[in-house]
Amino acid sequence: MSSVRLTDGRVLHLPGAPFVLNSHSIIMAPADAALAALVPLIPADDLLLFTGWLVTGARKRRRQPRYAEVNAARLRLARLCIDRALTDWPEVQA
């Protein structure tokens, strides 16, 4: 599980607990809009570290069909974090 403390003090866990399962016991991922809304809440100092955790988590479970949807969501969230880190680069370097 990947997690990061948000700027407002909450902790973001992906996938969130308790797991939401569909009828085939596949773990359902959060909606893209929910992921995009969380990216600005991640502290700039933690963006690249959190991105690494997301990619590592997806890599570890890449052959597990149960995690297929969550892995795709993790990689989309990682991409959003990288995009934000690139736009906020001076803030990330400080």
mmCIF file with all atom_site columns, C-alpha atoms in Angstrom:
data_model
loop_
_atom_site.group_PDB
_atom_site.id
_atom_site.type_symbol
_atom_site.label_atom_id
_atom_site.label_alt_id
_atom_site.label_comp_id
_atom_site.label_asym_id
_atom_site.label_entity_id
_atom_site.label_seq_id
_atom_site.pdbx_PDB_ins_code
_atom_site.Cartn_x
_atom_site.Cartn_y
_atom_site.Cartn_z
_atom_site.occupancy
_atom_site.B_iso_or_equiv
_atom_site.pdbx_formal_charge
_atom_site.auth_seq_id
_atom_site.auth_comp_id
_atom_site.auth_asym_id
_atom_site.auth_atom_id
_atom_site.pdbx_PDB_model_num
ATOM 1  C CA . MET A 1 1  ? 0.000   0.000   0.000   1.00 0.00 ? 1  MET A CA 1
ATOM 2  C CA . SER A 1 2  ? 1.247   3.474   -0.832  1.00 0.00 ? 2  SER A CA 1
ATOM 3  C CA . SER A 1 3  ? 0.544   6.280   1.589   1.00 0.00 ? 3  SER A CA 1
ATOM 4  C CA . VAL A 1 4  ? 1.475   9.911   2.098   1.00 0.00 ? 4  VAL A CA 1
ATOM 5  C CA . ARG A 1 5  ? 0.538   12.565  4.650   1.00 0.00 ? 5  ARG A CA 1
ATOM 6  C CA . LEU A 1 6  ? -1.373  15.375  2.956   1.00 0.00 ? 6  LEU A CA 1
ATOM 7  C CA . THR A 1 7  ? -0.918  19.069  3.653   1.00 0.00 ? 7  THR A CA 1
ATOM 8  C CA . ASP A 1 8  ? -4.156  19.164  5.657   1.00 0.00 ? 8  ASP A CA 1
ATOM 9  C CA . GLY A 1 9  ? -2.957  16.389  8.001   1.00 0.00 ? 9  GLY A CA 1
ATOM 10 C CA . ARG A 1 10 ? -4.931  13.526  6.479   1.00 0.00 ? 10 ARG A CA 1
ATOM 11 C CA . VAL A 1 11 ? -3.167  10.401  5.239   1.00 0.00 ? 11 VAL A CA 1
ATOM 12 C CA . LEU A 1 12 ? -3.841  9.157   1.708   1.00 0.00 ? 12 LEU A CA 1
ATOM 13 C CA . HIS A 1 13 ? -3.696  5.373   1.273   1.00 0.00 ? 13 HIS A CA 1
ATOM 14 C CA . LEU A 1 14 ? -3.958  3.789   -2.172  1.00 0.00 ? 14 LEU A CA 1
ATOM 15 C CA . PRO A 1 15 ? -5.911  1.575   -2.383  1.00 0.00 ? 15 PRO A CA 1
ATOM 16 C CA . GLY A 1 16 ? -7.980  2.895   0.464   1.00 0.00 ? 16 GLY A CA 1
ATOM 17 C CA . ALA A 1 17 ? -9.072  0.682   3.312   1.00 0.00 ? 17 ALA A CA 1
ATOM 18 C CA . PRO A 1 18 ? -11.466 -1.022  3.432   1.00 0.00 ? 18 PRO A CA 1
ATOM 19 C CA . PHE A 1 19 ? -10.993 -2.352  -0.068  1.00 0.00 ? 19 PHE A CA 1
ATOM 20 C CA . VAL A 1 20 ? -13.953 -1.960  -2.407  1.00 0.00 ? 20 VAL A CA 1
ATOM 21 C CA . LEU A 1 21 ? -14.405 -5.181  -4.372  1.00 0.00 ? 21 LEU A CA 1
ATOM 22 C CA . ASN A 1 22 ? -16.538 -5.844  -7.427  1.00 0.00 ? 22 ASN A CA 1
ATOM 23 C CA . SER A 1 23 ? -18.453 -9.086  -8.020  1.00 0.00 ? 23 SER A CA 1
ATOM 24 C CA . HIS A 1 24 ? -15.283 -10.820 -9.273  1.00 0.00 ? 24 HIS A CA 1
ATOM 25 C CA . SER A 1 25 ? -13.213 -9.824  -6.195  1.00 0.00 ? 25 SER A CA 1
ATOM 26 C CA . ILE A 1 26 ? -11.255 -7.261  -8.199  1.00 0.00 ? 26 ILE A CA 1
ATOM 27 C CA . ILE A 1 27 ? -10.146 -4.299  -6.069  1.00 0.00 ? 27 ILE A CA 1
ATOM 28 C CA . MET A 1 28 ? -11.814 -1.165  -7.387  1.00 0.00 ? 28 MET A CA 1
ATOM 29 C CA . ALA A 1 29 ? -9.655  1.916   -7.819  1.00 0.00 ? 29 ALA A CA 1
ATOM 30 C CA . PRO A 1 30 ? -10.700 5.453   -6.916  1.00 0.00 ? 30 PRO A CA 1
ATOM 31 C CA . ALA A 1 31 ? -12.129 7.583   -9.715  1.00 0.00 ? 31 ALA A CA 1
ATOM 32 C CA . ASP A 1 32 ? -9.713  9.674   -11.789 1.00 0.00 ? 32 ASP A CA 1
ATOM 33 C CA . ALA A 1 33 ? -11.378 12.873  -10.617 1.00 0.00 ? 33 ALA A CA 1
ATOM 34 C CA . ALA A 1 34 ? -10.738 11.898  -6.994  1.00 0.00 ? 34 ALA A CA 1
ATOM 35 C CA . LEU A 1 35 ? -7.085  11.184  -7.754  1.00 0.00 ? 35 LEU A CA 1
ATOM 36 C CA . ALA A 1 36 ? -6.630  14.471  -9.603  1.00 0.00 ? 36 ALA A CA 1
ATOM 37 C CA . ALA A 1 37 ? -8.188  16.362  -6.689  1.00 0.00 ? 37 ALA A CA 1
ATOM 38 C CA . LEU A 1 38 ? -5.680  14.822  -4.260  1.00 0.00 ? 38 LEU A CA 1
ATOM 39 C CA . VAL A 1 39 ? -2.512  15.760  -6.143  1.00 0.00 ? 39 VAL A CA 1
ATOM 40 C CA . PRO A 1 40 ? -2.516  19.434  -5.041  1.00 0.00 ? 40 PRO A CA 1
ATOM 41 C CA . LEU A 1 41 ? -2.812  18.260  -1.417  1.00 0.00 ? 41 LEU A CA 1
ATOM 42 C CA . ILE A 1 42 ? 0.427   16.250  -1.567  1.00 0.00 ? 42 ILE A CA 1
ATOM 43 C CA . PRO A 1 43 ? 3.335   18.305  -0.209  1.00 0.00 ? 43 PRO A CA 1
ATOM 44 C CA . ALA A 1 44 ? 5.810   19.303  -2.933  1.00 0.00 ? 44 ALA A CA 1
ATOM 45 C CA . ASP A 1 45 ? 8.684   17.725  -0.967  1.00 0.00 ? 45 ASP A CA 1
ATOM 46 C CA . ASP A 1 46 ? 6.966   14.318  -1.028  1.00 0.00 ? 46 ASP A CA 1
ATOM 47 C CA . LEU A 1 47 ? 5.843   14.218  -4.668  1.00 0.00 ? 47 LEU A CA 1
ATOM 48 C CA . LEU A 1 48 ? 8.776   12.289  -6.100  1.00 0.00 ? 48 LEU A CA 1
ATOM 49 C CA . LEU A 1 49 ? 9.061   9.955   -3.118  1.00 0.00 ? 49 LEU A CA 1
ATOM 50 C CA . PHE A 1 50 ? 5.334   9.156   -3.295  1.00 0.00 ? 50 PHE A CA 1
ATOM 51 C CA . THR A 1 51 ? 5.625   8.611   -7.055  1.00 0.00 ? 51 THR A CA 1
ATOM 52 C CA . GLY A 1 52 ? 8.351   6.040   -6.437  1.00 0.00 ? 52 GLY A CA 1
ATOM 53 C CA . TRP A 1 53 ? 6.152   4.225   -3.933  1.00 0.00 ? 53 TRP A CA 1
ATOM 54 C CA . LEU A 1 54 ? 3.269   4.176   -6.398  1.00 0.00 ? 54 LEU A CA 1
ATOM 55 C CA . VAL A 1 55 ? 5.387   2.718   -9.194  1.00 0.00 ? 55 VAL A CA 1
ATOM 56 C CA . THR A 1 56 ? 6.995   0.165   -6.868  1.00 0.00 ? 56 THR A CA 1
ATOM 57 C CA . GLY A 1 57 ? 3.589   -0.921  -5.565  1.00 0.00 ? 57 GLY A CA 1
ATOM 58 C CA . ALA A 1 58 ? 2.276   -1.369  -9.094  1.00 0.00 ? 58 ALA A CA 1
ATOM 59 C CA . ARG A 1 59 ? 5.398   -3.285  -10.099 1.00 0.00 ? 59 ARG A CA 1
ATOM 60 C CA . LYS A 1 60 ? 5.161   -5.706  -7.172  1.00 0.00 ? 60 LYS A CA 1
ATOM 61 C CA . ARG A 1 61 ? 1.590   -6.667  -8.042  1.00 0.00 ? 61 ARG A CA 1
ATOM 62 C CA . ARG A 1 62 ? 1.798   -6.446  -11.821 1.00 0.00 ? 62 ARG A CA 1
ATOM 63 C CA . ARG A 1 63 ? 0.842   -10.094 -12.396 1.00 0.00 ? 63 ARG A CA 1
ATOM 64 C CA . GLN A 1 64 ? -2.054  -10.187 -9.940  1.00 0.00 ? 64 GLN A CA 1
ATOM 65 C CA . PRO A 1 65 ? -5.338  -9.727  -11.821 1.00 0.00 ? 65 PRO A CA 1
ATOM 66 C CA . ARG A 1 66 ? -7.007  -8.618  -8.588  1.00 0.00 ? 66 ARG A CA 1
ATOM 67 C CA . TYR A 1 67 ? -4.836  -5.464  -8.583  1.00 0.00 ? 67 TYR A CA 1
ATOM 68 C CA . ALA A 1 68 ? -5.069  -4.633  -12.300 1.00 0.00 ? 68 ALA A CA 1
ATOM 69 C CA . GLU A 1 69 ? -7.400  -1.663  -11.861 1.00 0.00 ? 69 GLU A CA 1
ATOM 70 C CA . VAL A 1 70 ? -5.550  -0.346  -8.811  1.00 0.00 ? 70 VAL A CA 1
ATOM 71 C CA . ASN A 1 71 ? -2.197  -0.627  -10.606 1.00 0.00 ? 71 ASN A CA 1
ATOM 72 C CA . ALA A 1 72 ? -3.509  1.445   -13.498 1.00 0.00 ? 72 ALA A CA 1
ATOM 73 C CA . ALA A 1 73 ? -4.813  4.049   -11.033 1.00 0.00 ? 73 ALA A CA 1
ATOM 74 C CA . ARG A 1 74 ? -1.465  4.109   -9.227  1.00 0.00 ? 74 ARG A CA 1
ATOM 75 C CA . LEU A 1 75 ? 0.369   4.777   -12.474 1.00 0.00 ? 75 LEU A CA 1
ATOM 76 C CA . ARG A 1 76 ? -2.103  7.530   -13.453 1.00 0.00 ? 76 ARG A CA 1
ATOM 77 C CA . LEU A 1 77 ? -1.634  9.138   -10.040 1.00 0.00 ? 77 LEU A CA 1
ATOM 78 C CA . ALA A 1 78 ? 2.149   8.824   -10.396 1.00 0.00 ? 78 ALA A CA 1
ATOM 79 C CA . ARG A 1 79 ? 1.945   10.603  -13.746 1.00 0.00 ? 79 ARG A CA 1
ATOM 80 C CA . LEU A 1 80 ? -0.110  13.409  -12.203 1.00 0.00 ? 80 LEU A CA 1
ATOM 81 C CA . CYS A 1 81 ? 2.448   13.744  -9.393  1.00 0.00 ? 81 CYS A CA 1
ATOM 82 C CA . ILE A 1 82 ? 5.323   13.902  -11.890 1.00 0.00 ? 82 ILE A CA 1
ATOM 83 C CA . ASP A 1 83 ? 3.508   16.561  -13.912 1.00 0.00 ? 83 ASP A CA 1
ATOM 84 C CA . ARG A 1 84 ? 2.980   18.638  -10.769 1.00 0.00 ? 84 ARG A CA 1
ATOM 85 C CA . ALA A 1 85 ? 6.591   18.160  -9.672  1.00 0.00 ? 85 ALA A CA 1
ATOM 86 C CA . LEU A 1 86 ? 7.781   19.414  -13.055 1.00 0.00 ? 86 LEU A CA 1
ATOM 87 C CA . THR A 1 87 ? 5.582   22.503  -12.894 1.00 0.00 ? 87 THR A CA 1
ATOM 88 C CA . ASP A 1 88 ? 6.583   23.199  -9.271  1.00 0.00 ? 88 ASP A CA 1
ATOM 89 C CA . TRP A 1 89 ? 10.263  22.325  -9.798  1.00 0.00 ? 89 TRP A CA 1
ATOM 90 C CA . PRO A 1 90 ? 11.782  25.336  -7.951  1.00 0.00 ? 90 PRO A CA 1
ATOM 91 C CA . GLU A 1 91 ? 9.581   24.562  -4.942  1.00 0.00 ? 91 GLU A CA 1
ATOM 92 C CA . VAL A 1 92 ? 10.511  20.859  -5.029  1.00 0.00 ? 92 VAL A CA 1
ATOM 93 C CA . GLN A 1 93 ? 14.252  21.615  -5.144  1.00 0.00 ? 93 GLN A CA 1
ATOM 94 C CA . ALA A 1 94 ? 14.111  23.927  -2.119  1.00 0.00 ? 94 ALA A CA 1
#
